[in-house]
Amino acid sequence: MEQKVKWSEFIKSAAGIEGWIDDDIPEVLFVGRSNVGKSSFINALTNNKKLAKISSTPGKTRLLNFFDINKGLFRIVDAPGYGYAKVNGKMKEQFSDMMNQYMETRPNLKLVVMLVDLRHKPTTDDLGMYKYLKYYQLPVVVVGTKLDKLKQNEIKKNEKMIRDTLELKPSDGFIKISNTDKRNVNEVYDEICKRLEVNPEV
C-alpha cells in the first residue's frame, strides 16, 4: 500500500486558547470514545507507530494534541476520548470547556473525523457528539474502526445500524477501516484532502 502521508510530527499539546497555534493551516479534529482506537488510527494513517501515544489506560489523553501532516498541508488535532467512566466530574467539565472553546471558536477547524466502533451500536456519548457537531454545522467524516473484527455478512448490517442510529446526513462521509491491516486508511486521507481542497500528492 502506497503511503500517502510522507511526513508527520507531533507539534505540541494545549489545554486552551493560549496554547493554540497562530497561523492559517487547516485543522482536522479527531474525536471518538476512549477505546475506539483513535491513537492507533492516527498512527496507521501516518505510518508512524510512535506519533500518537497509545495507552493501556483509556482516557489518558487530557489535552488537545497537534500533529503536522506533510509539512503544513494540514494538522490533525487529537481530542481527549469521551465516555470514559473513571474520569471524574470536574475533569469531564474541564474537557467539555476545552472542547467547546475549540469547536466553537477555532477558525482553523475545517473538518471533524469522528471514530465509532463498527462492531457496536453507537453509544449515547457518540450520539451526543454527533448532534453537537451538527448543531455547530461542522463538516463530519465518520470512520468506523475495527473492520477486521467483523465477519463479511456483518459489515453492511452494522454500517446501516450506525447510520440509522446517528441519523447520518447525506453530506457526511462514512469510511470503514482497520488499523491492523490498514484497509481503507488511505481513503480517509484522500477524503480529508478533498474536503480541505488541498493536493493529496504533496
Coordinates of C-alpha atoms in Angstrom, one line a residue:
M1 CA 0.0 0.0 0.0
E2 CA 1.4 3.4 -1.0
Q3 CA 2.0 5.6 2.0
K4 CA 0.3 9.0 1.3
V5 CA 1.5 10.7 4.5
K6 CA 5.2 11.3 3.8
W7 CA 5.8 13.4 6.9
S8 CA 4.1 13.6 10.3
E9 CA 5.3 15.2 13.5
F10 CA 3.9 16.0 17.0
I11 CA 4.0 19.8 17.5
K12 CA 2.5 20.5 20.9
S13 CA -0.3 19.9 23.4
A14 CA -2.6 22.6 24.6
A15 CA -5.4 22.9 27.1
G16 CA -6.8 26.3 26.0
I17 CA -6.7 29.1 23.5
E18 CA -3.4 30.5 24.8
G19 CA -1.7 27.3 23.6
W20 CA -3.2 27.2 20.1
I21 CA -1.0 27.8 17.0
D22 CA -1.5 31.2 15.4
D23 CA -1.5 30.6 11.7
D24 CA -3.9 29.7 8.9
I25 CA -3.1 26.0 8.4
P26 CA -6.3 24.0 8.3
E27 CA -7.0 21.6 11.2
V28 CA -8.9 18.3 11.3
L29 CA -10.2 17.4 14.7
F30 CA -10.3 13.7 15.6
V31 CA -12.9 12.7 18.2
G32 CA -14.1 9.3 19.5
R33 CA -14.7 7.2 22.6
S34 CA -11.7 6.4 24.7
N35 CA -11.4 2.8 23.5
V36 CA -12.3 3.3 19.8
G37 CA -8.7 3.1 18.5
K38 CA -8.2 6.8 17.8
S39 CA -4.4 6.8 18.6
S40 CA -3.9 3.6 16.6
F41 CA -5.7 5.1 13.7
I42 CA -3.6 8.3 13.7
N43 CA -0.5 6.1 13.7
A44 CA -1.8 3.9 10.9
L45 CA -2.8 6.9 8.8
T46 CA 0.7 8.5 9.2
N47 CA 2.6 5.2 9.2
N48 CA 4.3 6.3 12.4
K49 CA 3.8 3.9 15.3
K50 CA 5.2 6.4 17.8
L51 CA 3.3 9.5 16.7
A52 CA 0.2 9.3 18.9
K53 CA 0.8 7.6 22.3
I54 CA -1.3 4.5 22.8
S55 CA -2.1 3.9 26.4
S56 CA -3.4 0.7 28.0
T57 CA -5.5 3.1 30.2
P58 CA -8.3 4.5 28.1
G59 CA -9.0 8.2 28.7
K60 CA -5.4 9.1 29.3
T61 CA -5.3 12.0 26.8
R62 CA -6.1 15.2 28.7
L63 CA -5.2 17.8 26.2
L64 CA -5.6 18.7 22.5
N65 CA -2.6 17.3 20.7
F66 CA -1.5 19.0 17.5
F67 CA 0.3 17.0 14.7
D68 CA 1.8 18.4 11.5
I69 CA 0.9 16.4 8.4
N70 CA 3.0 16.7 5.2
K71 CA 4.9 19.8 6.3
G72 CA 2.0 22.2 6.7
L73 CA -0.6 20.6 4.3
F74 CA -2.9 20.3 7.3
R75 CA -2.8 19.4 11.0
I76 CA -4.5 16.6 12.9
V77 CA -5.8 17.7 16.3
D78 CA -6.3 14.7 18.6
A79 CA -9.0 15.3 21.2
P80 CA -9.4 13.5 24.6
G81 CA -11.5 10.4 24.3
Y82 CA -15.0 10.8 25.6
G83 CA -17.2 8.5 27.6
Y84 CA -14.6 7.0 29.9
A85 CA -16.3 6.2 33.2
K86 CA -13.3 6.7 35.5
V87 CA -12.9 10.3 34.6
N88 CA -14.3 12.4 37.5
G89 CA -16.9 15.1 37.1
K90 CA -14.6 18.1 37.4
M91 CA -12.3 16.6 34.8
K92 CA -15.2 16.0 32.5
E93 CA -16.2 19.6 32.9
Q94 CA -12.7 20.8 32.0
F95 CA -12.7 18.5 28.9
S96 CA -16.1 19.9 27.9
D97 CA -15.0 23.5 28.3
M98 CA -11.8 22.9 26.3
M99 CA -13.7 21.1 23.5
N100 CA -16.5 23.8 23.4
Q101 CA -13.9 26.6 23.2
Y102 CA -12.0 24.8 20.4
M103 CA -15.0 23.7 18.3
E104 CA -17.0 26.9 18.6
T105 CA -14.2 29.5 18.1
R106 CA -11.3 28.0 16.2
P107 CA -11.1 29.4 12.7
N108 CA -8.6 26.8 11.6
L109 CA -11.0 24.0 12.3
K110 CA -12.3 22.8 8.9
L111 CA -13.3 19.2 9.4
V112 CA -14.1 16.7 12.1
V113 CA -13.3 13.0 11.8
M114 CA -15.5 11.1 14.3
L115 CA -14.5 7.5 15.0
V116 CA -17.0 4.9 16.0
D117 CA -16.6 1.1 16.7
L118 CA -18.1 -0.8 13.7
R119 CA -18.9 -3.7 16.0
H120 CA -21.4 -1.9 18.2
K121 CA -24.4 0.4 18.1
P122 CA -23.2 4.0 18.8
T123 CA -23.4 4.9 22.4
T124 CA -25.3 7.8 24.0
D125 CA -22.0 9.7 24.0
D126 CA -21.5 9.0 20.3
L127 CA -24.9 10.3 19.6
G128 CA -24.4 13.4 21.7
M129 CA -21.1 14.2 20.0
Y130 CA -22.6 13.8 16.5
K131 CA -25.6 16.1 17.4
Y132 CA -23.2 18.6 18.9
L133 CA -21.2 18.7 15.6
K134 CA -24.3 19.1 13.6
Y135 CA -25.6 21.8 15.8
Y136 CA -22.5 23.8 15.1
Q137 CA -22.7 22.9 11.4
L138 CA -19.2 21.3 11.4
P139 CA -18.5 19.0 8.5
V140 CA -18.0 15.4 9.6
V141 CA -16.5 12.2 8.2
V142 CA -17.5 9.2 10.3
V143 CA -14.8 6.5 10.4
G144 CA -15.8 3.0 11.5
T145 CA -12.9 1.2 13.2
K146 CA -12.2 -2.5 13.7
L147 CA -13.4 -3.6 10.3
D148 CA -11.1 -6.6 10.6
K149 CA -13.1 -7.9 13.6
L150 CA -16.3 -8.2 11.6
K151 CA -17.5 -11.1 9.5
Q152 CA -18.3 -10.3 5.9
N153 CA -22.1 -10.7 6.4
E154 CA -22.0 -8.2 9.4
I155 CA -20.3 -5.3 7.6
K156 CA -23.3 -3.9 5.7
K157 CA -25.7 -4.6 8.5
N158 CA -23.5 -2.8 11.1
E159 CA -22.9 0.2 8.8
K160 CA -26.7 0.6 8.4
M161 CA -27.2 0.3 12.2
I162 CA -24.6 3.1 12.8
R163 CA -26.0 5.3 10.0
D164 CA -29.6 4.9 11.3
T165 CA -28.7 5.4 15.0
L166 CA -26.7 8.6 14.3
E167 CA -29.2 9.7 11.6
L168 CA -26.2 10.5 9.4
K169 CA -26.7 13.3 6.9
P170 CA -26.0 12.5 3.2
S171 CA -23.2 15.1 3.2
D172 CA -21.3 13.2 5.9
G173 CA -18.8 10.6 4.7
F174 CA -18.6 7.1 6.2
I175 CA -15.5 5.0 5.7
K176 CA -14.8 1.6 7.3
I177 CA -11.2 1.0 8.3
S178 CA -8.9 -1.4 10.0
N179 CA -5.9 -0.2 11.9
T180 CA -4.5 -3.7 11.9
D181 CA -4.2 -4.3 8.1
K182 CA -4.6 -0.6 7.2
R183 CA -7.7 -1.3 5.0
N184 CA -9.2 1.9 3.6
V185 CA -6.9 4.1 5.7
N186 CA -5.7 5.9 2.6
E187 CA -9.3 6.6 1.7
V188 CA -9.6 8.7 4.8
Y189 CA -6.6 10.7 3.9
D190 CA -8.0 11.3 0.4
E191 CA -11.3 12.3 1.8
I192 CA -9.7 14.8 4.2
C193 CA -7.7 16.3 1.3
K194 CA -10.9 16.5 -0.8
R195 CA -12.8 18.3 2.0
L196 CA -9.9 20.7 2.7
E197 CA -9.4 21.3 -1.0
V198 CA -5.7 20.5 -0.7
N199 CA -3.5 18.5 -3.0
P200 CA -3.1 14.9 -1.6
E201 CA 0.0 14.3 -3.7
V202 CA 2.5 16.6 -2.0

